[in-house]
């Protein structure tokens, strides 16, 4: 039964491609880690050894997801390219074995890699991305990089959080402002100090202001003094108790991992695809939030399918164009650069609403599938 499922020929073809795939994957993951180290070389040397190793290890899942498609492309172009150059595929065809039949286990592998990539994006990469950022900042600040949030207007669910200073010795926020709009009603709290404990923001020295726009008639003002007097009547201020606790939707670690400007990319990998799916369908989300959710959702899905898509493209290219190892390597480089340039442009266009997010994020995959089909005469049909 086992021999009928995987023949000797299948095992031979896998021996031609799997070692190259493993080498390519290790090479590209290593290059990805090296590029991240070089980008922060001025600071990496100041990290403790344990922190640096943890920081590097936590980056592997995200880099692995990005390099799986490239490693597939590399393996197929070199492995199948050699079989085509030495006429082994021609001999197989003469024996009644089509190129599509020889590639069946590679296509099965492409499906499995697509499933693995999706699982990484859903369950592993959001956690590892968050821990990467926290490990980086904790190497320089025991409080985990909260100082990077000073002066930012942070969206936290329906609230906006701002603090003008940070006392690292006490792990306290200073000059804190929290505001929330509820329909046409604005509530603002100012506090002298605040502390984040889990998802609880504990404020000290608080003063609150409430402005209800529905209570405002449309008067006609003739001078600035009338405007000031009018709003003094409708803005209600109250001195609250010495302390106030506000429950946030994000913890201190969540805030640092999202808003510390650790990296700047058009797309957000800190959330799983299921999060973006829920946000895209949330009736309370704004149009901008829904566009962002759709862009990130389809980016994750398109990236998950990339190993299978590039495998589909690589098979006919390897059979028909990889005339030498040098040409195969050159084609692997050109196709890799072209795919990720198109994917990156799609991310930018999706976020700026130039194109619908679905079209922008799937554009690179669609072109790769079309290219594989166009070149696939004698391979797929």
Tab-separated table of C-alpha atoms in Angstrom:
chain	number	residue	atom	x	y	z
A	1	UNK	CA	0.000	0.000	0.000
A	2	UNK	CA	2.803	2.385	0.891
A	3	UNK	CA	4.525	1.749	-2.458
A	4	UNK	CA	1.292	2.492	-4.345
A	5	UNK	CA	0.941	5.816	-2.525
A	6	UNK	CA	4.576	6.862	-3.008
A	7	UNK	CA	6.558	5.089	-5.692
A	8	UNK	CA	10.313	4.787	-6.055
A	9	UNK	CA	10.124	7.547	-8.674
A	10	UNK	CA	8.359	9.833	-6.197
A	11	UNK	CA	11.052	9.232	-3.604
A	12	UNK	CA	13.759	9.920	-6.179
A	13	UNK	CA	12.168	13.238	-7.151
A	14	UNK	CA	11.787	14.246	-3.525
A	15	UNK	CA	15.463	13.457	-2.917
A	16	UNK	CA	16.264	15.880	-5.718
A	17	UNK	CA	14.253	18.744	-4.261
A	18	UNK	CA	13.954	18.372	-0.473
A	19	UNK	CA	17.665	18.896	0.356
A	20	UNK	CA	17.710	21.990	-1.862
A	21	UNK	CA	14.526	23.216	-0.170
A	22	UNK	CA	16.033	22.710	3.302
A	23	UNK	CA	19.250	24.474	2.276
A	24	UNK	CA	17.334	27.357	0.718
A	25	UNK	CA	15.087	27.705	3.758
A	26	UNK	CA	18.056	27.802	6.153
A	27	UNK	CA	19.850	30.264	3.870
A	28	UNK	CA	16.924	32.670	3.568
A	29	UNK	CA	16.045	32.516	7.263
A	30	UNK	CA	19.688	33.250	8.077
A	31	UNK	CA	19.732	36.176	5.658
A	32	UNK	CA	16.499	37.498	7.155
A	33	UNK	CA	17.964	37.405	10.657
A	34	UNK	CA	21.182	38.999	9.433
A	35	UNK	CA	19.301	41.856	7.772
A	36	UNK	CA	17.437	42.554	11.029
A	37	UNK	CA	20.682	42.535	12.981
A	38	UNK	CA	22.376	44.904	10.529
A	39	UNK	CA	19.378	47.263	10.607
A	40	UNK	CA	19.885	47.633	14.389
A	41	UNK	CA	23.628	47.059	14.543
A	42	UNK	CA	24.196	50.216	16.590
A	43	UNK	CA	22.166	48.714	19.447
A	44	UNK	CA	22.497	44.939	19.117
A	45	UNK	CA	25.999	45.022	20.612
A	46	UNK	CA	24.556	46.539	23.798
A	47	UNK	CA	22.153	43.637	24.348
A	48	UNK	CA	22.979	40.850	26.817
A	49	UNK	CA	23.780	37.575	25.066
A	50	UNK	CA	20.701	35.782	26.371
A	51	UNK	CA	18.424	38.631	25.322
A	52	UNK	CA	19.973	38.770	21.865
A	53	UNK	CA	19.541	35.005	21.308
A	54	UNK	CA	15.929	35.175	22.493
A	55	UNK	CA	15.294	38.179	20.235
A	56	UNK	CA	16.728	36.330	17.228
A	57	UNK	CA	14.822	33.120	17.970
A	58	UNK	CA	11.504	34.933	18.306
A	59	UNK	CA	11.896	36.380	14.809
A	60	UNK	CA	12.189	32.950	13.163
A	61	UNK	CA	8.423	32.204	12.775
A	62	UNK	CA	7.723	35.470	10.929
A	63	UNK	CA	10.806	35.092	8.720
A	64	UNK	CA	9.975	31.437	8.102
A	65	UNK	CA	6.504	32.357	6.854
A	66	UNK	CA	8.028	34.874	4.444
A	67	UNK	CA	10.790	32.589	3.184
A	68	UNK	CA	8.811	29.369	2.643
A	69	UNK	CA	7.654	30.509	-0.834
A	70	UNK	CA	11.188	31.546	-1.812
A	71	UNK	CA	12.664	28.236	-0.654
A	72	UNK	CA	10.037	26.368	-2.700
A	73	UNK	CA	10.933	28.411	-5.769
A	74	UNK	CA	14.641	27.804	-5.197
A	75	UNK	CA	14.206	24.042	-4.740
A	76	UNK	CA	12.000	23.497	-7.782
A	77	UNK	CA	14.088	25.618	-10.150
A	78	UNK	CA	17.313	23.852	-9.162
A	79	UNK	CA	15.950	20.332	-8.646
A	80	UNK	CA	13.565	20.089	-11.570
A	81	UNK	CA	15.821	22.242	-13.684
A	82	UNK	CA	18.554	19.615	-13.413
A	83	UNK	CA	16.126	16.832	-14.353
A	84	UNK	CA	15.049	18.795	-17.427
A	85	UNK	CA	18.615	19.671	-18.493
A	86	UNK	CA	19.770	16.041	-18.256
A	87	UNK	CA	16.680	14.828	-20.140
A	88	UNK	CA	15.451	12.742	-17.222
A	89	UNK	CA	11.994	14.291	-17.490
A	90	UNK	CA	12.046	13.542	-21.224
A	91	UNK	CA	12.816	9.882	-20.480
A	92	UNK	CA	9.951	9.792	-17.982
A	93	UNK	CA	7.599	11.269	-20.579
A	94	UNK	CA	8.735	8.665	-23.106
A	95	UNK	CA	7.787	6.052	-20.516
A	96	UNK	CA	4.293	7.512	-20.247
A	97	UNK	CA	4.865	9.555	-17.058
A	98	UNK	CA	3.746	13.178	-17.495
A	99	UNK	CA	5.478	16.102	-15.727
A	100	UNK	CA	2.232	16.718	-13.843
A	101	UNK	CA	2.368	13.165	-12.494
A	102	UNK	CA	5.991	13.564	-11.391
A	103	UNK	CA	5.095	16.732	-9.511
A	104	UNK	CA	2.149	15.331	-7.551
A	105	UNK	CA	4.013	15.043	-4.244
A	106	UNK	CA	5.494	18.499	-4.706
A	107	UNK	CA	1.988	19.871	-5.158
A	108	UNK	CA	0.858	17.994	-2.046
A	109	UNK	CA	3.839	19.531	-0.239
A	110	UNK	CA	2.793	22.965	-1.486
A	111	UNK	CA	-0.675	22.478	0.019
A	112	UNK	CA	0.865	21.379	3.336
A	113	UNK	CA	3.214	24.382	3.355
A	114	UNK	CA	0.265	26.691	2.677
A	115	UNK	CA	-1.545	25.157	5.676
A	116	UNK	CA	1.596	25.522	7.799
A	117	UNK	CA	1.963	29.166	6.768
A	118	UNK	CA	-1.658	29.891	7.685
A	119	UNK	CA	-1.234	28.215	11.090
A	120	UNK	CA	1.884	30.297	11.727
A	121	UNK	CA	-0.015	33.488	10.878
A	122	UNK	CA	-2.992	32.545	13.020
A	123	UNK	CA	-1.417	31.113	16.169
A	124	UNK	CA	2.351	31.686	16.278
A	125	UNK	CA	3.421	34.890	14.540
A	126	UNK	CA	1.148	37.307	16.491
A	127	UNK	CA	2.603	35.983	19.754
A	128	UNK	CA	6.222	35.865	18.515
A	129	UNK	CA	5.958	39.371	16.998
A	130	UNK	CA	4.752	40.778	20.300
A	131	UNK	CA	7.464	38.975	22.251
A	132	UNK	CA	10.128	40.112	19.768
A	133	UNK	CA	9.275	43.758	20.402
A	134	UNK	CA	9.064	43.307	24.176
A	135	UNK	CA	12.345	41.367	24.313
A	136	UNK	CA	14.056	44.111	22.322
A	137	UNK	CA	12.908	46.939	24.580
A	138	UNK	CA	13.420	44.974	27.808
A	139	UNK	CA	17.057	44.573	26.850
A	140	UNK	CA	17.412	48.343	27.302
A	141	UNK	CA	14.587	49.172	29.723
A	142	UNK	CA	13.358	46.928	32.527
A	143	UNK	CA	9.845	48.366	32.136
A	144	UNK	CA	9.549	47.099	28.575
A	145	UNK	CA	9.747	50.226	26.417
A	146	UNK	CA	6.849	52.277	27.818
A	147	UNK	CA	9.007	55.398	27.342
A	148	UNK	CA	8.554	54.934	23.568
A	149	UNK	CA	4.861	55.785	23.935
A	150	UNK	CA	5.398	59.231	25.480
A	151	UNK	CA	3.734	61.973	23.458
A	152	UNK	CA	1.691	59.611	21.258
A	153	UNK	CA	-2.089	59.729	20.939
A	154	UNK	CA	-2.846	56.033	21.377
A	155	UNK	CA	-6.124	54.511	20.135
A	156	UNK	CA	-7.200	51.935	22.730
A	157	UNK	CA	-10.576	50.560	21.733
A	158	UNK	CA	-13.041	53.418	21.975
A	159	UNK	CA	-10.638	55.455	24.110
A	160	UNK	CA	-7.702	57.688	23.245
A	161	UNK	CA	-4.788	57.622	25.685
A	162	UNK	CA	-2.048	60.243	25.916
A	163	UNK	CA	0.674	60.829	28.463
A	164	UNK	CA	3.254	63.581	28.312
A	165	UNK	CA	5.932	61.951	30.465
A	166	UNK	CA	7.099	58.710	32.028
A	167	UNK	CA	8.794	58.104	35.391
A	168	UNK	CA	10.890	54.974	34.804
A	169	UNK	CA	11.892	54.663	38.478
A	170	UNK	CA	8.247	54.378	39.568
A	171	UNK	CA	6.920	52.919	36.289
A	172	UNK	CA	4.327	55.701	36.242
A	173	UNK	CA	2.809	57.768	33.466
A	174	UNK	CA	2.629	61.524	34.035
A	175	UNK	CA	0.368	64.220	32.588
A	176	UNK	CA	-2.187	61.654	31.495
A	177	UNK	CA	-5.219	62.334	29.308
A	178	UNK	CA	-7.982	59.831	28.488
A	179	UNK	CA	-10.836	60.785	26.203
A	180	UNK	CA	-13.856	59.050	24.731
A	181	UNK	CA	-16.608	60.033	22.323
A	182	UNK	CA	-20.033	58.451	22.782
A	183	UNK	CA	-22.184	59.676	19.898
A	184	UNK	CA	-22.085	63.469	20.458
A	185	UNK	CA	-20.879	63.320	24.041
A	186	UNK	CA	-17.192	63.815	24.856
A	187	UNK	CA	-15.692	62.715	28.183
A	188	UNK	CA	-12.124	63.711	29.052
A	189	UNK	CA	-10.108	62.802	32.137
A	190	UNK	CA	-6.869	64.539	33.072
A	191	UNK	CA	-4.616	62.968	35.698
A	192	UNK	CA	-1.327	63.921	37.276
A	193	UNK	CA	-0.079	60.326	37.336
A	194	UNK	CA	-1.136	56.901	36.141
A	195	UNK	CA	0.004	53.308	36.282
A	196	UNK	CA	-0.775	50.422	33.931
A	197	UNK	CA	-1.434	47.138	35.734
A	198	UNK	CA	-2.573	44.515	33.269
A	199	UNK	CA	-5.471	46.109	31.402
A	200	UNK	CA	-6.246	48.472	34.306
A	201	UNK	CA	-5.154	52.115	34.074
A	202	UNK	CA	-5.014	53.483	37.636
A	203	UNK	CA	-5.054	57.280	37.693
A	204	UNK	CA	-4.179	59.660	40.536
A	205	UNK	CA	-5.120	63.337	40.863
A	206	UNK	CA	-7.965	63.199	38.362
A	207	UNK	CA	-10.216	65.887	36.950
A	208	UNK	CA	-13.015	65.041	34.510
A	209	UNK	CA	-14.814	67.094	31.873
A	210	UNK	CA	-17.980	66.208	29.988
A	211	UNK	CA	-19.215	68.013	26.875
A	212	UNK	CA	-22.668	67.018	25.580
A	213	UNK	CA	-23.095	68.442	22.076
A	214	UNK	CA	-26.798	67.559	22.010
A	215	UNK	CA	-27.407	70.169	24.701
A	216	UNK	CA	-25.890	72.923	22.616
A	217	UNK	CA	-28.403	75.116	20.742
A	218	UNK	CA	-27.155	76.864	17.616
A	219	UNK	CA	-26.649	80.441	18.889
A	220	UNK	CA	-25.170	83.259	16.850
A	221	UNK	CA	-22.061	84.681	18.490
A	222	UNK	CA	-20.949	88.240	17.982
A	223	UNK	CA	-17.654	87.975	19.843
A	224	UNK	CA	-15.131	85.654	21.455
A	225	UNK	CA	-16.331	86.604	24.941
A	226	UNK	CA	-19.792	85.230	24.170
A	227	UNK	CA	-18.288	81.988	22.904
A	228	UNK	CA	-16.240	81.529	26.095
A	229	UNK	CA	-19.198	82.351	28.347
A	230	UNK	CA	-21.467	80.013	26.405
A	231	UNK	CA	-19.153	77.004	26.654
A	232	UNK	CA	-18.460	77.613	30.323
A	233	UNK	CA	-22.177	77.043	30.887
A	234	UNK	CA	-22.267	73.768	28.934
A	235	UNK	CA	-18.954	72.171	29.833
A	236	UNK	CA	-19.291	70.457	33.164
A	237	UNK	CA	-16.137	69.888	35.191
A	238	UNK	CA	-15.880	67.828	38.312
A	239	UNK	CA	-13.052	66.967	40.680
A	240	UNK	CA	-13.177	63.256	41.219
A	241	UNK	CA	-11.764	61.156	44.018
A	242	UNK	CA	-8.003	60.972	44.313
A	243	UNK	CA	-7.963	57.779	42.252
A	244	UNK	CA	-9.817	56.396	39.250
A	245	UNK	CA	-9.417	53.028	37.535
A	246	UNK	CA	-10.250	52.694	33.839
A	247	UNK	CA	-10.380	49.271	32.219
A	248	UNK	CA	-8.614	49.269	28.845
A	249	UNK	CA	-8.857	46.768	26.017
A	250	UNK	CA	-5.042	46.500	25.820
A	251	UNK	CA	-2.368	45.794	28.417
A	252	UNK	CA	0.912	47.653	28.795
A	253	UNK	CA	2.712	44.961	26.777
A	254	UNK	CA	0.082	45.190	24.033
A	255	UNK	CA	0.520	48.961	23.821
A	256	UNK	CA	4.305	48.698	23.581
A	257	UNK	CA	4.220	45.958	20.957
A	258	UNK	CA	1.771	47.919	18.774
A	259	UNK	CA	2.826	51.540	19.165
A	260	UNK	CA	6.523	51.622	20.096
A	261	UNK	CA	7.590	52.197	16.460
A	262	UNK	CA	9.775	49.090	16.534
A	263	UNK	CA	9.192	48.671	12.815
A	264	UNK	CA	7.269	50.493	10.108
A	265	UNK	CA	5.429	48.364	7.580
A	266	UNK	CA	2.257	48.935	5.613
A	267	UNK	CA	0.695	45.788	7.053
A	268	UNK	CA	0.266	44.574	10.614
A	269	UNK	CA	1.346	41.045	11.549
A	270	UNK	CA	0.709	41.487	15.276
A	271	UNK	CA	-2.866	40.205	14.941
A	272	UNK	CA	-4.090	36.849	13.575
A	273	UNK	CA	-6.283	36.626	10.460
A	274	UNK	CA	-9.301	35.791	12.649
A	275	UNK	CA	-8.960	39.190	14.375
A	276	UNK	CA	-9.045	41.012	11.040
A	277	UNK	CA	-12.000	38.887	9.930
A	278	UNK	CA	-13.996	39.955	12.985
A	279	UNK	CA	-13.027	43.620	12.595
A	280	UNK	CA	-13.960	43.652	8.905
A	281	UNK	CA	-17.450	42.388	9.836
A	282	UNK	CA	-17.870	44.636	12.890
A	283	UNK	CA	-20.759	47.047	12.215
A	284	UNK	CA	-19.297	49.512	14.734
A	285	UNK	CA	-15.944	49.767	12.902
A	286	UNK	CA	-15.223	52.850	10.810
A	287	UNK	CA	-14.654	52.669	7.061
A	288	UNK	CA	-10.915	53.181	7.585
A	289	UNK	CA	-10.783	50.386	10.164
A	290	UNK	CA	-12.642	48.030	7.839
A	291	UNK	CA	-10.289	48.789	4.943
A	292	UNK	CA	-7.300	48.163	7.217
A	293	UNK	CA	-8.858	44.891	8.426
A	294	UNK	CA	-9.572	43.677	4.892
A	295	UNK	CA	-6.042	44.556	3.781
A	296	UNK	CA	-4.411	42.689	6.656
A	297	UNK	CA	-6.776	39.715	6.368
A	298	UNK	CA	-6.114	39.206	2.676
A	299	UNK	CA	-2.394	39.848	3.126
A	300	UNK	CA	-2.230	36.963	5.605
A	301	UNK	CA	-4.278	34.675	3.354
A	302	UNK	CA	-2.318	35.562	0.206
A	303	UNK	CA	0.970	35.002	2.022
A	304	UNK	CA	-0.273	31.626	3.281
A	305	UNK	CA	-1.008	30.499	-0.286
A	306	UNK	CA	2.289	31.859	-1.639
A	307	UNK	CA	4.241	28.530	-1.338
A	308	UNK	CA	1.654	26.730	-3.460
A	309	UNK	CA	1.341	29.602	-5.925
A	310	UNK	CA	5.085	29.941	-6.497
A	311	UNK	CA	5.392	26.161	-6.792
A	312	UNK	CA	2.763	26.302	-9.556
A	313	UNK	CA	4.826	28.981	-11.341
A	314	UNK	CA	8.207	27.363	-10.735
A	315	UNK	CA	7.431	23.944	-12.264
A	316	UNK	CA	6.985	25.081	-15.902
A	317	UNK	CA	9.776	27.653	-15.559
A	318	UNK	CA	12.148	24.934	-14.323
A	319	UNK	CA	11.173	22.532	-17.115
A	320	UNK	CA	11.391	25.080	-19.938
A	321	UNK	CA	13.749	27.864	-18.890
A	322	UNK	CA	16.306	26.608	-16.322
A	323	UNK	CA	18.961	25.685	-18.887
A	324	UNK	CA	21.840	25.755	-16.373
A	325	UNK	CA	22.332	26.079	-12.597
A	326	UNK	CA	23.302	29.724	-13.080
A	327	UNK	CA	20.172	30.446	-15.051
A	328	UNK	CA	18.087	28.639	-12.424
A	329	UNK	CA	19.589	30.775	-9.644
A	330	UNK	CA	19.062	33.926	-11.686
A	331	UNK	CA	15.441	33.030	-12.361
A	332	UNK	CA	14.884	32.289	-8.674
A	333	UNK	CA	16.248	35.731	-7.772
A	334	UNK	CA	14.254	37.583	-10.440
A	335	UNK	CA	10.969	35.835	-9.637
A	336	UNK	CA	11.476	36.317	-5.888
A	337	UNK	CA	12.139	40.038	-6.227
A	338	UNK	CA	9.256	40.488	-8.675
A	339	UNK	CA	6.791	38.645	-6.438
A	340	UNK	CA	7.623	40.536	-3.259
A	341	UNK	CA	7.771	43.913	-5.003
A	342	UNK	CA	4.268	43.298	-6.348
A	343	UNK	CA	3.104	42.020	-2.957
A	344	UNK	CA	4.542	45.089	-1.207
A	345	UNK	CA	2.958	47.471	-3.708
A	346	UNK	CA	-0.314	45.678	-3.156
A	347	UNK	CA	-0.042	46.328	0.574
A	348	UNK	CA	0.538	50.042	0.017
A	349	UNK	CA	-2.321	50.353	-2.473
A	350	UNK	CA	-4.668	48.396	-0.207
A	351	UNK	CA	-4.019	50.716	2.725
A	352	UNK	CA	-4.421	53.867	0.628
A	353	UNK	CA	-7.629	52.574	-1.021
A	354	UNK	CA	-6.186	52.986	-4.523
A	355	UNK	CA	-7.501	49.480	-5.215
A	356	UNK	CA	-9.872	47.265	-3.276
A	357	UNK	CA	-7.815	45.406	-0.627
A	358	UNK	CA	-8.838	42.032	-2.047
A	359	UNK	CA	-7.538	42.905	-5.528
A	360	UNK	CA	-4.382	44.597	-4.257
A	361	UNK	CA	-3.316	41.809	-1.905
A	362	UNK	CA	-4.086	38.913	-4.267
A	363	UNK	CA	-2.602	40.625	-7.325
A	364	UNK	CA	0.879	39.063	-7.011
A	365	UNK	CA	-0.591	35.586	-6.506
A	366	UNK	CA	-2.964	36.002	-9.434
A	367	UNK	CA	-0.118	37.035	-11.743
A	368	UNK	CA	1.983	34.068	-10.598
A	369	UNK	CA	-0.876	31.631	-11.247
A	370	UNK	CA	-1.515	33.186	-14.669
A	371	UNK	CA	2.198	32.997	-15.513
A	372	UNK	CA	2.361	29.341	-14.477
A	373	UNK	CA	-0.683	28.507	-16.591
A	374	UNK	CA	0.676	30.402	-19.616
A	375	UNK	CA	4.009	28.551	-19.418
A	376	UNK	CA	2.428	25.259	-18.403
A	377	UNK	CA	1.656	23.762	-21.800
A	378	UNK	CA	3.052	20.263	-21.633
A	379	UNK	CA	3.221	20.413	-17.841
A	380	UNK	CA	-0.316	21.146	-16.649
A	381	UNK	CA	-2.198	20.660	-19.910
